[in-house]
PDB file of C-alpha atoms in Angstrom:
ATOM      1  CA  UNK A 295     131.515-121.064  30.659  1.00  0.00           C
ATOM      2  CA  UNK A 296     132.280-118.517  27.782  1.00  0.00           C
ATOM      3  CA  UNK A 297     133.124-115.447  28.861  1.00  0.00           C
ATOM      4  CA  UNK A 298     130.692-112.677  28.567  1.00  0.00           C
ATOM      5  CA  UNK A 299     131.344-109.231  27.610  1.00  0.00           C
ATOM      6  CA  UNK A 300     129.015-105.563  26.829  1.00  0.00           C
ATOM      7  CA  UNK A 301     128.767-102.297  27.189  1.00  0.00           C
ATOM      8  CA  UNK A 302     126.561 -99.726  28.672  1.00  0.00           C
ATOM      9  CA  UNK A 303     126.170 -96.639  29.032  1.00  0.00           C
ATOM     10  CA  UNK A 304     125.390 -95.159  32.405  1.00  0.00           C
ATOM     11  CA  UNK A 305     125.802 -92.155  34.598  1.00  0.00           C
ATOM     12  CA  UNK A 306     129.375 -92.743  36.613  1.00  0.00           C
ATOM     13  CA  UNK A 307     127.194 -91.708  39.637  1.00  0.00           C
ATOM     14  CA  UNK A 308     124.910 -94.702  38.819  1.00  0.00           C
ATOM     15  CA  UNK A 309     127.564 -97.319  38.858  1.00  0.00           C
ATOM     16  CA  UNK A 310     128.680 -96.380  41.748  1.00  0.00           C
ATOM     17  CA  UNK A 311     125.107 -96.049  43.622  1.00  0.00           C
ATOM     18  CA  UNK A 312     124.732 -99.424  42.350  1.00  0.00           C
ATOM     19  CA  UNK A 313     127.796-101.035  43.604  1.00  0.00           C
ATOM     20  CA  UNK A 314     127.288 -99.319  46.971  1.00  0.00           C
ATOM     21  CA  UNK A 315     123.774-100.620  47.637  1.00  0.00           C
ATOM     22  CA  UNK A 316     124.895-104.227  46.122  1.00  0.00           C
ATOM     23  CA  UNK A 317     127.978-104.198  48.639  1.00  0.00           C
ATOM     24  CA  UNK A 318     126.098-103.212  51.837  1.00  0.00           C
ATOM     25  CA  UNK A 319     123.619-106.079  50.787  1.00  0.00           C
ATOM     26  CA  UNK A 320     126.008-108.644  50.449  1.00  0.00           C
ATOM     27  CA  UNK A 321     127.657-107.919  53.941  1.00  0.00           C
ATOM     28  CA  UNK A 322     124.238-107.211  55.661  1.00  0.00           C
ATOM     29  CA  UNK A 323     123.922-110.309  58.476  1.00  0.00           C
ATOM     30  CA  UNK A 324     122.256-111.751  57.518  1.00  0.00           C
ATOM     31  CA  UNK A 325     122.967-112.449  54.231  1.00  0.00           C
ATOM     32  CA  UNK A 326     120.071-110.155  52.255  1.00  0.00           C
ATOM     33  CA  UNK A 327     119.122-111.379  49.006  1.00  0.00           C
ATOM     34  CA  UNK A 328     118.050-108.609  46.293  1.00  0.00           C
ATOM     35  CA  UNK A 329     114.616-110.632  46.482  1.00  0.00           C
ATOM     36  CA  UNK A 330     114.384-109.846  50.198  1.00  0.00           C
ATOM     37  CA  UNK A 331     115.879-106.583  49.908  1.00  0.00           C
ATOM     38  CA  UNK A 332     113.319-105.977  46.803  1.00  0.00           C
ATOM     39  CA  UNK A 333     110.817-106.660  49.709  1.00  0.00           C
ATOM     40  CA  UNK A 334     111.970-105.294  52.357  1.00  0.00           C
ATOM     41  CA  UNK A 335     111.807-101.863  50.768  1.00  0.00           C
ATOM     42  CA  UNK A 336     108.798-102.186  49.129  1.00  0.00           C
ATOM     43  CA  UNK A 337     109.259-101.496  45.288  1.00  0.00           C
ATOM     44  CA  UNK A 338     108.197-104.469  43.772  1.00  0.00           C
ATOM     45  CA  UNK A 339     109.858-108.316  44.022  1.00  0.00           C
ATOM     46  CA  UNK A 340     112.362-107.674  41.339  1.00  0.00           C
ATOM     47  CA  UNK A 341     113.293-104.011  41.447  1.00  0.00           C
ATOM     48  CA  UNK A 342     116.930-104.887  43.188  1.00  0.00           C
ATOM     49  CA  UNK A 343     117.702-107.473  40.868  1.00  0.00           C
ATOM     50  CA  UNK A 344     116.625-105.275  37.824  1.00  0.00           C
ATOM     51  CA  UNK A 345     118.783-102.559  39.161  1.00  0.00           C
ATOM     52  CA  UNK A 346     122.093-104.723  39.963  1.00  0.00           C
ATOM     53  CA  UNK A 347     121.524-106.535  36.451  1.00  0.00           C
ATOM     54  CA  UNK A 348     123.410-104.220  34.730  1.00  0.00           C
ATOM     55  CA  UNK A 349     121.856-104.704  31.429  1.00  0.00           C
ATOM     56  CA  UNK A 350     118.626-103.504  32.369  1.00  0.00           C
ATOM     57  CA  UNK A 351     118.184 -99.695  32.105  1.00  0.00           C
ATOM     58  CA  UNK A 352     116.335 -99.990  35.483  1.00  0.00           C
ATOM     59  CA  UNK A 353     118.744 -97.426  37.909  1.00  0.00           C
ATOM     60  CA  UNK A 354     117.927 -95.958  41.816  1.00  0.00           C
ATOM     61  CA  UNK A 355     115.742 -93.085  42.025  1.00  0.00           C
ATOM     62  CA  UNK A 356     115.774 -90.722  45.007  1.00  0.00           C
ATOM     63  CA  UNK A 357     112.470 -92.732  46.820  1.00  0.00           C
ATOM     64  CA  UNK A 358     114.118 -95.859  46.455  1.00  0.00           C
ATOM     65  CA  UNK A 359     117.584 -94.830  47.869  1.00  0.00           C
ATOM     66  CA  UNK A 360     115.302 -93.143  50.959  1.00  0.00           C
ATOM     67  CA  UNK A 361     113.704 -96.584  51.492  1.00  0.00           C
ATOM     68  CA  UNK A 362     117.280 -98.350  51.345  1.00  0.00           C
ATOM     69  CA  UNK A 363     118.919 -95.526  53.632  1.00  0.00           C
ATOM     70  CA  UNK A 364     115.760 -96.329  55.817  1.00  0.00           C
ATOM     71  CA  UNK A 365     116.553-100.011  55.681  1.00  0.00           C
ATOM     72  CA  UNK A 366     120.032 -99.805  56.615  1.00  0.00           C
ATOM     73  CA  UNK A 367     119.647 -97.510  59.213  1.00  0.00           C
ATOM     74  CA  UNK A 368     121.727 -95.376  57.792  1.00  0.00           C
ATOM     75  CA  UNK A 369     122.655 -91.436  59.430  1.00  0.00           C
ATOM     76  CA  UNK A 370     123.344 -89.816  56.917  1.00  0.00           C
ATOM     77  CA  UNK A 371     122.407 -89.898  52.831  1.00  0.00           C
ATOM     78  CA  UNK A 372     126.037 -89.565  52.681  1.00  0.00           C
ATOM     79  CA  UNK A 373     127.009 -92.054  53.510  1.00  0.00           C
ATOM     80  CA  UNK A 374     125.126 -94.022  50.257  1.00  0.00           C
ATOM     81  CA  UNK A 375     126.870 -91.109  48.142  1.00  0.00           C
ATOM     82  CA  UNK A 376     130.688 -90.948  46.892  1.00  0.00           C
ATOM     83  CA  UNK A 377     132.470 -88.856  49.000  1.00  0.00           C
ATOM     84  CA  UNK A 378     133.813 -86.421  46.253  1.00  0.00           C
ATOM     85  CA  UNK A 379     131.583 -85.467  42.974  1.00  0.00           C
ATOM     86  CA  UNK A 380     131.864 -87.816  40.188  1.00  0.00           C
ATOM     87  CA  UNK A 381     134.648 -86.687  37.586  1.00  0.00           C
ATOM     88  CA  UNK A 382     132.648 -87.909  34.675  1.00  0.00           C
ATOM     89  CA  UNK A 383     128.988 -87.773  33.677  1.00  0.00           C
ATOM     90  CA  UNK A 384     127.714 -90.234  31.371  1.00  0.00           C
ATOM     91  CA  UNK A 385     130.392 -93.058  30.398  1.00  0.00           C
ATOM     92  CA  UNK A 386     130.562 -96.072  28.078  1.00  0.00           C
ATOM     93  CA  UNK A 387     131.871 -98.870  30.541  1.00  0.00           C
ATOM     94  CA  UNK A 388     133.000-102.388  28.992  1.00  0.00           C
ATOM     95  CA  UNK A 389     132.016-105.017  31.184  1.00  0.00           C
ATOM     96  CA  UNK A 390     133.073-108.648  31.858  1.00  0.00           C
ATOM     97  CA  UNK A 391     130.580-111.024  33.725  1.00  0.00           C
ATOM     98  CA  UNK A 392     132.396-112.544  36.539  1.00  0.00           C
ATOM     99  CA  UNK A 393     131.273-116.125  37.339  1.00  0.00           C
ATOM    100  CA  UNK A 394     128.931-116.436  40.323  1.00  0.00           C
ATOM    101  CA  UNK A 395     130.484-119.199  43.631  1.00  0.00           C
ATOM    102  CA  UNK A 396     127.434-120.581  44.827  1.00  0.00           C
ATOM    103  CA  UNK A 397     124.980-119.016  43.769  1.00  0.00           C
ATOM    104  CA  UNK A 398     125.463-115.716  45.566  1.00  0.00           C
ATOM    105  CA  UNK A 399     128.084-112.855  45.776  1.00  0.00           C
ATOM    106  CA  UNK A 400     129.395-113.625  49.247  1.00  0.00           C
ATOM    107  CA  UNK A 401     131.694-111.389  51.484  1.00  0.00           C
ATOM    108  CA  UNK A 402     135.684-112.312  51.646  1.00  0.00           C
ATOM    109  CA  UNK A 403     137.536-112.853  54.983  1.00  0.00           C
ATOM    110  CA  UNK A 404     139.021-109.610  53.866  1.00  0.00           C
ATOM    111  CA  UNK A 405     136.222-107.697  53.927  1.00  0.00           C
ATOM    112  CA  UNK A 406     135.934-106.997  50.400  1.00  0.00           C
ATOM    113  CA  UNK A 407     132.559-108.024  48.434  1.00  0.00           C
ATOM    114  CA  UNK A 408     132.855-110.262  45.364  1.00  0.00           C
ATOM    115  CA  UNK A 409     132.293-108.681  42.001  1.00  0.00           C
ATOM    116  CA  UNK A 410     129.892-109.390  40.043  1.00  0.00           C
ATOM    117  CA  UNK A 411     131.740-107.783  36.801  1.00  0.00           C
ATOM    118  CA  UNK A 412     134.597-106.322  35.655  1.00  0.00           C
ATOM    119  CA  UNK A 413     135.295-103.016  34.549  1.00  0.00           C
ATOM    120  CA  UNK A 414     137.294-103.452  31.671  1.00  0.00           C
ATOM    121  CA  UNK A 415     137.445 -99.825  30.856  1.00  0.00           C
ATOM    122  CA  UNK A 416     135.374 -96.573  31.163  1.00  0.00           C
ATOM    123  CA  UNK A 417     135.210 -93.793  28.575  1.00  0.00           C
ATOM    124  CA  UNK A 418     133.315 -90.840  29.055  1.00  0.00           C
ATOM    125  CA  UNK A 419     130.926 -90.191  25.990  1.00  0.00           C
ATOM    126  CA  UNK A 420     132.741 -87.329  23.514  1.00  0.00           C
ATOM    127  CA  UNK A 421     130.165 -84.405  22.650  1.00  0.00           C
ATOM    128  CA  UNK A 422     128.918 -86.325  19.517  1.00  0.00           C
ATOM    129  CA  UNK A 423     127.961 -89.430  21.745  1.00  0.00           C
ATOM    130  CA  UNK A 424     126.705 -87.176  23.713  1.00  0.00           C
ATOM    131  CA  UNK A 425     123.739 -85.515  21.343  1.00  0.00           C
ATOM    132  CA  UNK A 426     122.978 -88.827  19.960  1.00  0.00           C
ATOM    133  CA  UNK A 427     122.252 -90.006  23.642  1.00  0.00           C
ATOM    134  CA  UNK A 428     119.921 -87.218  24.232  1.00  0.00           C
ATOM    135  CA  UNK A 429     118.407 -87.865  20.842  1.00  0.00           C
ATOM    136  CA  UNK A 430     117.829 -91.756  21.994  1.00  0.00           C
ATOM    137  CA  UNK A 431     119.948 -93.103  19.240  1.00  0.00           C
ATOM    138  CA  UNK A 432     122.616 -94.543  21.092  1.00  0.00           C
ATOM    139  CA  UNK A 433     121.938 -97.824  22.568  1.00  0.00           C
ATOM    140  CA  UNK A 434     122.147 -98.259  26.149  1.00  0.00           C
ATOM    141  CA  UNK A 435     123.958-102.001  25.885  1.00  0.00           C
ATOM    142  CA  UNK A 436     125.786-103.506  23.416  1.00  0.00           C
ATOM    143  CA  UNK A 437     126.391-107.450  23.302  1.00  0.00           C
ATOM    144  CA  UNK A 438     130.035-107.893  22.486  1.00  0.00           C
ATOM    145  CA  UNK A 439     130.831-111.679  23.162  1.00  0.00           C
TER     146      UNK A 439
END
């Protein structure tokens, strides 16, 4: 399998909403497929596999994260959200696609949650990035291999 490497570029605050929801998925028993999860909540078969497809601009919004708090049972909104405010606002992040065992992410013995990528390095945009984002003439991904 060649490897398979882009960039994006997301809100830091995304990423991690993302990888939050994707991890209490995976280790939800039982095991909750973003198809059932998709369900579950309401939003449409394939709004959790839009969302954790990384290349699709398709991110959480606040009703969505109340349905998936709702889900989970969850106390507290907190406890979806990083416990300390995001240093940086909008980032480039270089990805690698991780192969998939299985079929499925699965949770280690460990505890830990398989990746789906890796971060192979996160740079906040500079000011310049920054006005042609707002101006919608950066792209969001960018195919690099």
């Amino acid at each position: 399998m060649e490897e398979e490497l882009f960039e994006i570029i997301i809100l830091e605050l995304d990423y991690f909403l993302i990888e939050r929801v994707r991890e209490m998925r995976i280790k939800h028993k039982p095991y909750l497929s973003m198809l059932k999860l998709s369900q579950e909540i309401d939003l449409g078969d394939s709004y959790i596999s839009s969302v954790e497809n990384l290349k699709s601009r398709v991110k959480y919004n606040i009703r969505a994260l109340h349905k998936i708090a709702g889900f989970f049972k969850l106390k507290s909104y907190n406890e979806l959200f990083p416990s300390r405010v995001m240093k940086n606002d909008i980032v480039r992040m270089r990805l690698k696609k991780l192969p998939i065992k299985k079929g499925k992410l699965n949770m280690n013995d460990d505890g830990t949650v398989d990746k789906a990528f890796e971060i192979i390095s996160i740079t906040p945009l500079n000011e310049n990035e920054l006005q042609l984002w707002k101006s919608n003439k950066l792209d969001y991904l960018t195919i690099i291999k």
